[in-house]
PDB file of C-alpha atoms in Angstrom:
ATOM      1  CA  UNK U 160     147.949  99.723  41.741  1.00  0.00           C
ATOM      2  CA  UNK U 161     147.263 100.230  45.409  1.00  0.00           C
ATOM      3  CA  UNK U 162     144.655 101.967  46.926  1.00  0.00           C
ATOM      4  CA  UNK U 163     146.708 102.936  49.922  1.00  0.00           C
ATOM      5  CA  UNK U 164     145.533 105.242  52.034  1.00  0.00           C
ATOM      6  CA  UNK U 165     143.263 106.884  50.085  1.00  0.00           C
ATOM      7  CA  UNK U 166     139.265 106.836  49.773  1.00  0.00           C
ATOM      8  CA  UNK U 167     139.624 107.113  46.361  1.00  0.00           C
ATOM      9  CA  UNK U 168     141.678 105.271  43.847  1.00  0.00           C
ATOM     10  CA  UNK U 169     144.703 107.121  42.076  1.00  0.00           C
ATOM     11  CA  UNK U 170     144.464 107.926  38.319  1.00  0.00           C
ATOM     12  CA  UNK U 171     146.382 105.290  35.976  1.00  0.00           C
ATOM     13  CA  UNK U 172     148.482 105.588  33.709  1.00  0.00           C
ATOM     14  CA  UNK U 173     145.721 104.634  30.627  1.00  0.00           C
ATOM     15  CA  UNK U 174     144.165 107.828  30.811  1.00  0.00           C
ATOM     16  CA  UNK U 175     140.802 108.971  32.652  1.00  0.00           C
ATOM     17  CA  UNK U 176     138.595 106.901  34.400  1.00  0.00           C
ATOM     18  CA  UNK U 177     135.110 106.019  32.796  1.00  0.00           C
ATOM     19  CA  UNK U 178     132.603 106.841  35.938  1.00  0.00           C
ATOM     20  CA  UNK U 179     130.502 104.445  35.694  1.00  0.00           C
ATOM     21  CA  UNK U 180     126.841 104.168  37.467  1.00  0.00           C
ATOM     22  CA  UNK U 181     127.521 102.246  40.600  1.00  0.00           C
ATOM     23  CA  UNK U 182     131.042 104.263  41.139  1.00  0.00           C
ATOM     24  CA  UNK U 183     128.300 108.015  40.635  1.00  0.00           C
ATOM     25  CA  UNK U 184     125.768 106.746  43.381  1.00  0.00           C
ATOM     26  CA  UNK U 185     128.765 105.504  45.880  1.00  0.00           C
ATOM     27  CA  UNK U 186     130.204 108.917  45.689  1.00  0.00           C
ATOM     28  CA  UNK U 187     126.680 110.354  46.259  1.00  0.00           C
ATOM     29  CA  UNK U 188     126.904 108.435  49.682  1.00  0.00           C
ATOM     30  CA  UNK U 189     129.566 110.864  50.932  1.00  0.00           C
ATOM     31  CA  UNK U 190     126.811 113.081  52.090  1.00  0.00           C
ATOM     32  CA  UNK U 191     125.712 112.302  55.932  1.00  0.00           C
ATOM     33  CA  UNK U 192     122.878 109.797  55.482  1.00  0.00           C
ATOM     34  CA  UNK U 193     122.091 108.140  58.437  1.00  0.00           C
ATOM     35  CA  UNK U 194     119.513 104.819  58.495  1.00  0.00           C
ATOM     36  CA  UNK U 195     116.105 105.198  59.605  1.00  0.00           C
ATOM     37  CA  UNK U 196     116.419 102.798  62.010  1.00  0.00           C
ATOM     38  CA  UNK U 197     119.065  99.873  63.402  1.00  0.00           C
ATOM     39  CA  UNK U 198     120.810  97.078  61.597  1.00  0.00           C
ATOM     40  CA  UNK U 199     118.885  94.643  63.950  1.00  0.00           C
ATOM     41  CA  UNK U 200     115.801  96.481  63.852  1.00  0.00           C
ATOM     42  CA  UNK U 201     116.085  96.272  59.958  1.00  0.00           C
ATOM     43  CA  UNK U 202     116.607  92.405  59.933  1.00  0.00           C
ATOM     44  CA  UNK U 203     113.764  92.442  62.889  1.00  0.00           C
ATOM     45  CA  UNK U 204     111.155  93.932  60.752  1.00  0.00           C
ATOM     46  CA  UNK U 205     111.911  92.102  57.844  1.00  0.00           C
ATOM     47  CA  UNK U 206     112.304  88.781  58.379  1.00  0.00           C
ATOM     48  CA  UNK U 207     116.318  88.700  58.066  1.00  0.00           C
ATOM     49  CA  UNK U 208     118.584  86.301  58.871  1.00  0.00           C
ATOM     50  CA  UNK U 209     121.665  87.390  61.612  1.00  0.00           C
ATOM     51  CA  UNK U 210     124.484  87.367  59.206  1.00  0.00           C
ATOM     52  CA  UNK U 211     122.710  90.181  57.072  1.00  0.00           C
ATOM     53  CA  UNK U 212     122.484  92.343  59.696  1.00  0.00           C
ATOM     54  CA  UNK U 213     126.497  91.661  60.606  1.00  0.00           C
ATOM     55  CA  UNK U 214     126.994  93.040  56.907  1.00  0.00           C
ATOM     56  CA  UNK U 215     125.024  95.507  57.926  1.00  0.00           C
ATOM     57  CA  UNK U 216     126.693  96.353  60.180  1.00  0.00           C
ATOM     58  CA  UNK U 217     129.996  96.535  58.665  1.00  0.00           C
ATOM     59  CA  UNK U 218     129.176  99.271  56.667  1.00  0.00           C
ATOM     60  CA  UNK U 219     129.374 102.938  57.593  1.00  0.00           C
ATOM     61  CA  UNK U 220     126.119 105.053  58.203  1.00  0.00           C
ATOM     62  CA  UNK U 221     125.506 106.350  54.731  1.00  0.00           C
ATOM     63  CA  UNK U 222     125.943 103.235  53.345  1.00  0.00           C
ATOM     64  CA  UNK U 223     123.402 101.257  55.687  1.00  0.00           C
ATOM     65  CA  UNK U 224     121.317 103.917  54.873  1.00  0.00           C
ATOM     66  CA  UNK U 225     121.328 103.309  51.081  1.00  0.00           C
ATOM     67  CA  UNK U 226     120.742  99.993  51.219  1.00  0.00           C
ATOM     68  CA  UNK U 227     117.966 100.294  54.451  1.00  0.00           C
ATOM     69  CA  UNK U 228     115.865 103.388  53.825  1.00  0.00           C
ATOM     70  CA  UNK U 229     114.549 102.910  50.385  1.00  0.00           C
ATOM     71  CA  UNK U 230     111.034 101.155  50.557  1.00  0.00           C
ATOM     72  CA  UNK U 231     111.527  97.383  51.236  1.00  0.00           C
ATOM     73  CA  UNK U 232     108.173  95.779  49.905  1.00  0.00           C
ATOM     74  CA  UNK U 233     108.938  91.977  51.082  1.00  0.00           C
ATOM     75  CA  UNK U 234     105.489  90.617  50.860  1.00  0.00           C
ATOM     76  CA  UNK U 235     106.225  88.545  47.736  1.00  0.00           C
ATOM     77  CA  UNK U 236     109.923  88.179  48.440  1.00  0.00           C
ATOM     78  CA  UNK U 237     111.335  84.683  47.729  1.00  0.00           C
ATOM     79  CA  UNK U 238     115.224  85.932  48.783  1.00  0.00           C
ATOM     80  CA  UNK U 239     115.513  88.510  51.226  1.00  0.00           C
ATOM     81  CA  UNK U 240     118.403  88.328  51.926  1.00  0.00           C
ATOM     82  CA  UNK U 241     119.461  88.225  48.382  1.00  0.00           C
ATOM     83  CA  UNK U 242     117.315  91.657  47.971  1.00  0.00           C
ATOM     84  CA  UNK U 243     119.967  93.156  50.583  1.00  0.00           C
ATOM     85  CA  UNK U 244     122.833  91.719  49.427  1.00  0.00           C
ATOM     86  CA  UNK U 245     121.795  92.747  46.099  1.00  0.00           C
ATOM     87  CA  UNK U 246     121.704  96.435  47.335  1.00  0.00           C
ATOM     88  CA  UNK U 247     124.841  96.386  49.123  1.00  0.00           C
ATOM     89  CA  UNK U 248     126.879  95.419  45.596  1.00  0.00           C
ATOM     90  CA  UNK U 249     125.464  98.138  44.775  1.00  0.00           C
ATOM     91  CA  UNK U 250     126.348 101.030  47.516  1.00  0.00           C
ATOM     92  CA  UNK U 251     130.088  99.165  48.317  1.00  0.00           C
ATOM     93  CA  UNK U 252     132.902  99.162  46.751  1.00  0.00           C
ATOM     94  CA  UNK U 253     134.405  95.446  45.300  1.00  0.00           C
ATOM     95  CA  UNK U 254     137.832  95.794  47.900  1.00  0.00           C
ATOM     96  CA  UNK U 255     135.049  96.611  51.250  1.00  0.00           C
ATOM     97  CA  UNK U 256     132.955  93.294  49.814  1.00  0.00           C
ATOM     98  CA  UNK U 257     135.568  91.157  49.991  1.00  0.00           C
ATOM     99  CA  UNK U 258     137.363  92.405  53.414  1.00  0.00           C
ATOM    100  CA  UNK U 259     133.364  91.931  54.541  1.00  0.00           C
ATOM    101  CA  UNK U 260     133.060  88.268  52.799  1.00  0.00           C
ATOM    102  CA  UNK U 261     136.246  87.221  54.587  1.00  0.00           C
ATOM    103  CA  UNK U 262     135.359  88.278  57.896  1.00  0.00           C
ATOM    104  CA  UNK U 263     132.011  87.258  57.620  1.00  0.00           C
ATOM    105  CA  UNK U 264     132.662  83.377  56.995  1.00  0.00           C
ATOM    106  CA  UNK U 265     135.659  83.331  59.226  1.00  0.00           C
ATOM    107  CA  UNK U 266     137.926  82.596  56.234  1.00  0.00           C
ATOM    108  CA  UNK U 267     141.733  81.793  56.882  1.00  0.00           C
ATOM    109  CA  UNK U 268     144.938  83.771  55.449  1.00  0.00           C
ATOM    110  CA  UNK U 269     145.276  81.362  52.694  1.00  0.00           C
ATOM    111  CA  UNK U 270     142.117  82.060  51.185  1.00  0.00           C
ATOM    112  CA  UNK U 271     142.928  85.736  51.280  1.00  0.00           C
ATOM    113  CA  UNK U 272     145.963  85.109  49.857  1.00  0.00           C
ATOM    114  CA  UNK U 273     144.094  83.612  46.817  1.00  0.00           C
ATOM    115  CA  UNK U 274     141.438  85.902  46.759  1.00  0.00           C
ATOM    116  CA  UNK U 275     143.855  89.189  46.466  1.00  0.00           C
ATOM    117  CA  UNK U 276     145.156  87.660  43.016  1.00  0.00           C
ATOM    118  CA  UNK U 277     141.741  87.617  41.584  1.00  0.00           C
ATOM    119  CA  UNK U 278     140.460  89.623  38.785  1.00  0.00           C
ATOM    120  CA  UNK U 279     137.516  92.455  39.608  1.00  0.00           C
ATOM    121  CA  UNK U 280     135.225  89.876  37.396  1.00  0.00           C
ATOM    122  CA  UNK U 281     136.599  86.865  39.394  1.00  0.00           C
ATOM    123  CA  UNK U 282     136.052  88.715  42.570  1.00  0.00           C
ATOM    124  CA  UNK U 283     132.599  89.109  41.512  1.00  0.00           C
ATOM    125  CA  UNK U 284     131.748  85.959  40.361  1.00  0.00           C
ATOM    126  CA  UNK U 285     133.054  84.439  44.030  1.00  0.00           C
ATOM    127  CA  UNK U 286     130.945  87.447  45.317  1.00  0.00           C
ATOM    128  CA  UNK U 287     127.612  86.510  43.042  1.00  0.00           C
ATOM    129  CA  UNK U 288     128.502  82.518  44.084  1.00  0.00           C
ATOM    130  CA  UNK U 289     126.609  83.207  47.832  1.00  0.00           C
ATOM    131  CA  UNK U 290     128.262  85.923  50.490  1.00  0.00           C
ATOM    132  CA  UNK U 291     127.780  83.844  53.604  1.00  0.00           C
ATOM    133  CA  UNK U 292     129.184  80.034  53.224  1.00  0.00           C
ATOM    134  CA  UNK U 293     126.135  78.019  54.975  1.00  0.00           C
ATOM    135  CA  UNK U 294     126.158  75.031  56.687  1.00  0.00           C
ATOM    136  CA  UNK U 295     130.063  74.511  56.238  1.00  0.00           C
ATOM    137  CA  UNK U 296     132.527  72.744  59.074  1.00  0.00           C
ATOM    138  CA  UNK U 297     135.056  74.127  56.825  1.00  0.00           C
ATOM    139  CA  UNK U 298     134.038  77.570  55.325  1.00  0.00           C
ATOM    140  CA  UNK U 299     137.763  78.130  54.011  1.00  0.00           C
ATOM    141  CA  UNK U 300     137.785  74.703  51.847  1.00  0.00           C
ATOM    142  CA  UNK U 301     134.418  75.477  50.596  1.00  0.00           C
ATOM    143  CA  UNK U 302     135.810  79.578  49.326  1.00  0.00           C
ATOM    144  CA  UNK U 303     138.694  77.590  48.101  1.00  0.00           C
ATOM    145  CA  UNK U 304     136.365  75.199  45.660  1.00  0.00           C
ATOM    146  CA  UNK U 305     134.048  78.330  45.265  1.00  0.00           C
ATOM    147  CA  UNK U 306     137.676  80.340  44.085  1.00  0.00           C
ATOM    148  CA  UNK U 307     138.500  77.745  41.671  1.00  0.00           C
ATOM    149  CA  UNK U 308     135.290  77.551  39.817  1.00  0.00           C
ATOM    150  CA  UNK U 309     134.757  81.266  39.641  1.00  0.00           C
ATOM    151  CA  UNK U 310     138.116  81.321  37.605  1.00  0.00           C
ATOM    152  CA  UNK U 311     137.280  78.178  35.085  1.00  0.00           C
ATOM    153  CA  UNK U 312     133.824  79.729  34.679  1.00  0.00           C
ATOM    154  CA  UNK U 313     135.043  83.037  33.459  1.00  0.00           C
ATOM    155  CA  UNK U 314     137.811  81.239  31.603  1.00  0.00           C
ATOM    156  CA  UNK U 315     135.399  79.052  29.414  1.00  0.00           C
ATOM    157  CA  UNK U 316     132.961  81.907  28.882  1.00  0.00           C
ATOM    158  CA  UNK U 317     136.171  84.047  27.582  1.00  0.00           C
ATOM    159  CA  UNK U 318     137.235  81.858  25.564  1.00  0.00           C
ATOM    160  CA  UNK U 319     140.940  80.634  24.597  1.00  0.00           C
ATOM    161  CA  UNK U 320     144.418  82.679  25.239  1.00  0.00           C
ATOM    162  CA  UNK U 321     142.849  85.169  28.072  1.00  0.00           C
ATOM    163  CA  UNK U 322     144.119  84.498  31.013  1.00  0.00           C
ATOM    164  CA  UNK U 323     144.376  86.440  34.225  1.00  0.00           C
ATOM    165  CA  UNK U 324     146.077  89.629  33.747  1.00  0.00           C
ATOM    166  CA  UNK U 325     146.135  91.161  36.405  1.00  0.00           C
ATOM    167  CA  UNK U 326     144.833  91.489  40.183  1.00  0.00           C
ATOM    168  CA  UNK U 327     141.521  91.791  41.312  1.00  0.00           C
ATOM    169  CA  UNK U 328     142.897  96.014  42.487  1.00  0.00           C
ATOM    170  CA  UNK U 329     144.485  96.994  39.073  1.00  0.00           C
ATOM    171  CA  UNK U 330     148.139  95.683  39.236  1.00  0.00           C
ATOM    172  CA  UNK U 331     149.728  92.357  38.910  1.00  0.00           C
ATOM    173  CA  UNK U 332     149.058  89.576  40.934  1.00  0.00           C
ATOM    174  CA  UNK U 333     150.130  89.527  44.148  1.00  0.00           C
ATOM    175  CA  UNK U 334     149.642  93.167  44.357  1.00  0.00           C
ATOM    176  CA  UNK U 335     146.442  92.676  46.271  1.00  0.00           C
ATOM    177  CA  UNK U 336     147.602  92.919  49.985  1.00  0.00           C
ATOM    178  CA  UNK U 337     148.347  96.338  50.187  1.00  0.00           C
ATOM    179  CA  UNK U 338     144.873  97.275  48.872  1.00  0.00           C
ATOM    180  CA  UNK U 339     143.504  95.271  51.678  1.00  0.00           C
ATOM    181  CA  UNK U 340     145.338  97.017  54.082  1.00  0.00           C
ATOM    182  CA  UNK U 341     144.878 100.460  52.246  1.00  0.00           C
ATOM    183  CA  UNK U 342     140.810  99.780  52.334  1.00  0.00           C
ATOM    184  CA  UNK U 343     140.914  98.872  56.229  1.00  0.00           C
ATOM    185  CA  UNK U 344     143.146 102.250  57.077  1.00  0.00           C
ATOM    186  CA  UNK U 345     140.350 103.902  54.978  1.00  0.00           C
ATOM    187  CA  UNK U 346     138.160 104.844  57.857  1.00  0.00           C
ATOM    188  CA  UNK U 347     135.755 107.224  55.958  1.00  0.00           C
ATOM    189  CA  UNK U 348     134.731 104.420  54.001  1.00  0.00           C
ATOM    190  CA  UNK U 349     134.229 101.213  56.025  1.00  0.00           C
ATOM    191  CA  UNK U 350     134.686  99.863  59.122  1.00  0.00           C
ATOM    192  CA  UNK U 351     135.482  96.678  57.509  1.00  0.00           C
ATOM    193  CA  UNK U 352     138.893  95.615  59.285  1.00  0.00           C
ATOM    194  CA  UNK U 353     141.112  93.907  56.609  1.00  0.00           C
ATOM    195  CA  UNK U 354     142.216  90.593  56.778  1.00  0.00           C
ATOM    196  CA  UNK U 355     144.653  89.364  59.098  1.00  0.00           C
ATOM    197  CA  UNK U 356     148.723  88.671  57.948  1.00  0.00           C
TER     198      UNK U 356
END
């Protein structure tokens, strides 16, 4: 189903929800956290490169400050940006990722289009596939290819006769768009515009 308006999804029809880890520390965000210092700053001190600090950015202030305030020890770091990256999954929401992945690389309505009929795992597995699209003169072909593998990889690791069931917010496929436009009207949550239609 849609997220609409709301911060916080609506209860389904299959009974309660199972609160899981990650969904416990993003509500513990809601207090008013605010970074210790700038999203530049952060990337500054660091060692960053710009792109992390336009996720950054993207986020609202308690969530930049879960992901900047905890010690950052990056003497024997191989992936820094992978460390942050790693730490945003964490303190955002799958729907804010993905409006953030899209605007990030620049990616056209077509690949939105394919991304909102995604599974959460498939979602993920684009996600976990690299967040900024390097070195591309075509970022959308290359999320396209990245798309289509992130599906047959799940698909052979599931093994025959389960296929996609349903969209990457909960209904059908297809049902997608209205989540993107319920997360962007979500201003207590992300400043993460939604994709373009």
């Amino acid at each position: 189903a849609a997220l609409g308006g709301s911060a916080a999804a609506a209860p389904t029809s299959q009974g309660p929800v199972k609160v899981t880890h990650a969904q416990a520390r993003r509500e513990s965000l809601q207090q008013d956290a605010e970074p210790s210092m700038s999203s530049f700053e952060f990337c500054q001190a660091h060692g960053l490169e710009t792109w992390v600090g336009d996720c950054l950015d993207l986020l609202v202030p308690s969530q930049r400050a879960a992901v900047m305030n905890p010690e950052f020890n990056m003497a024997r770091a191989r992936n820094p940006n992978g460390i942050v990256m790693s730490r945003i999954k964490h303190a955002v929401p799958l729907d804010q990722r993905l409006g953030m992945f899209v605007q990030i690389n620049g990616l056209s309505e077509g690949v939105v289009d394919r991304i909102r009929t995604l599974t959460p795992e498939q979602a993920e597995a684009l996600l976990d596939s690299g967040f900024k699209i390097m070195k591309a003169d075509n970022p959308s072909a290359v999320a396209m290819k990245r798309i289509t593998d992130a599906i047959k990889s799940l698909r052979l690791s599931s093994g025959p006769g389960r296929g996609v069931q349903s969209g990457a917010y909960g209904g059908p496929p297809g049902r997608g768009r209205d989540s993107w436009e319920g997360s962007s009207r979500a201003s207590d949550r992300s400043r993460t515009p939604g994709p373009r239609y």
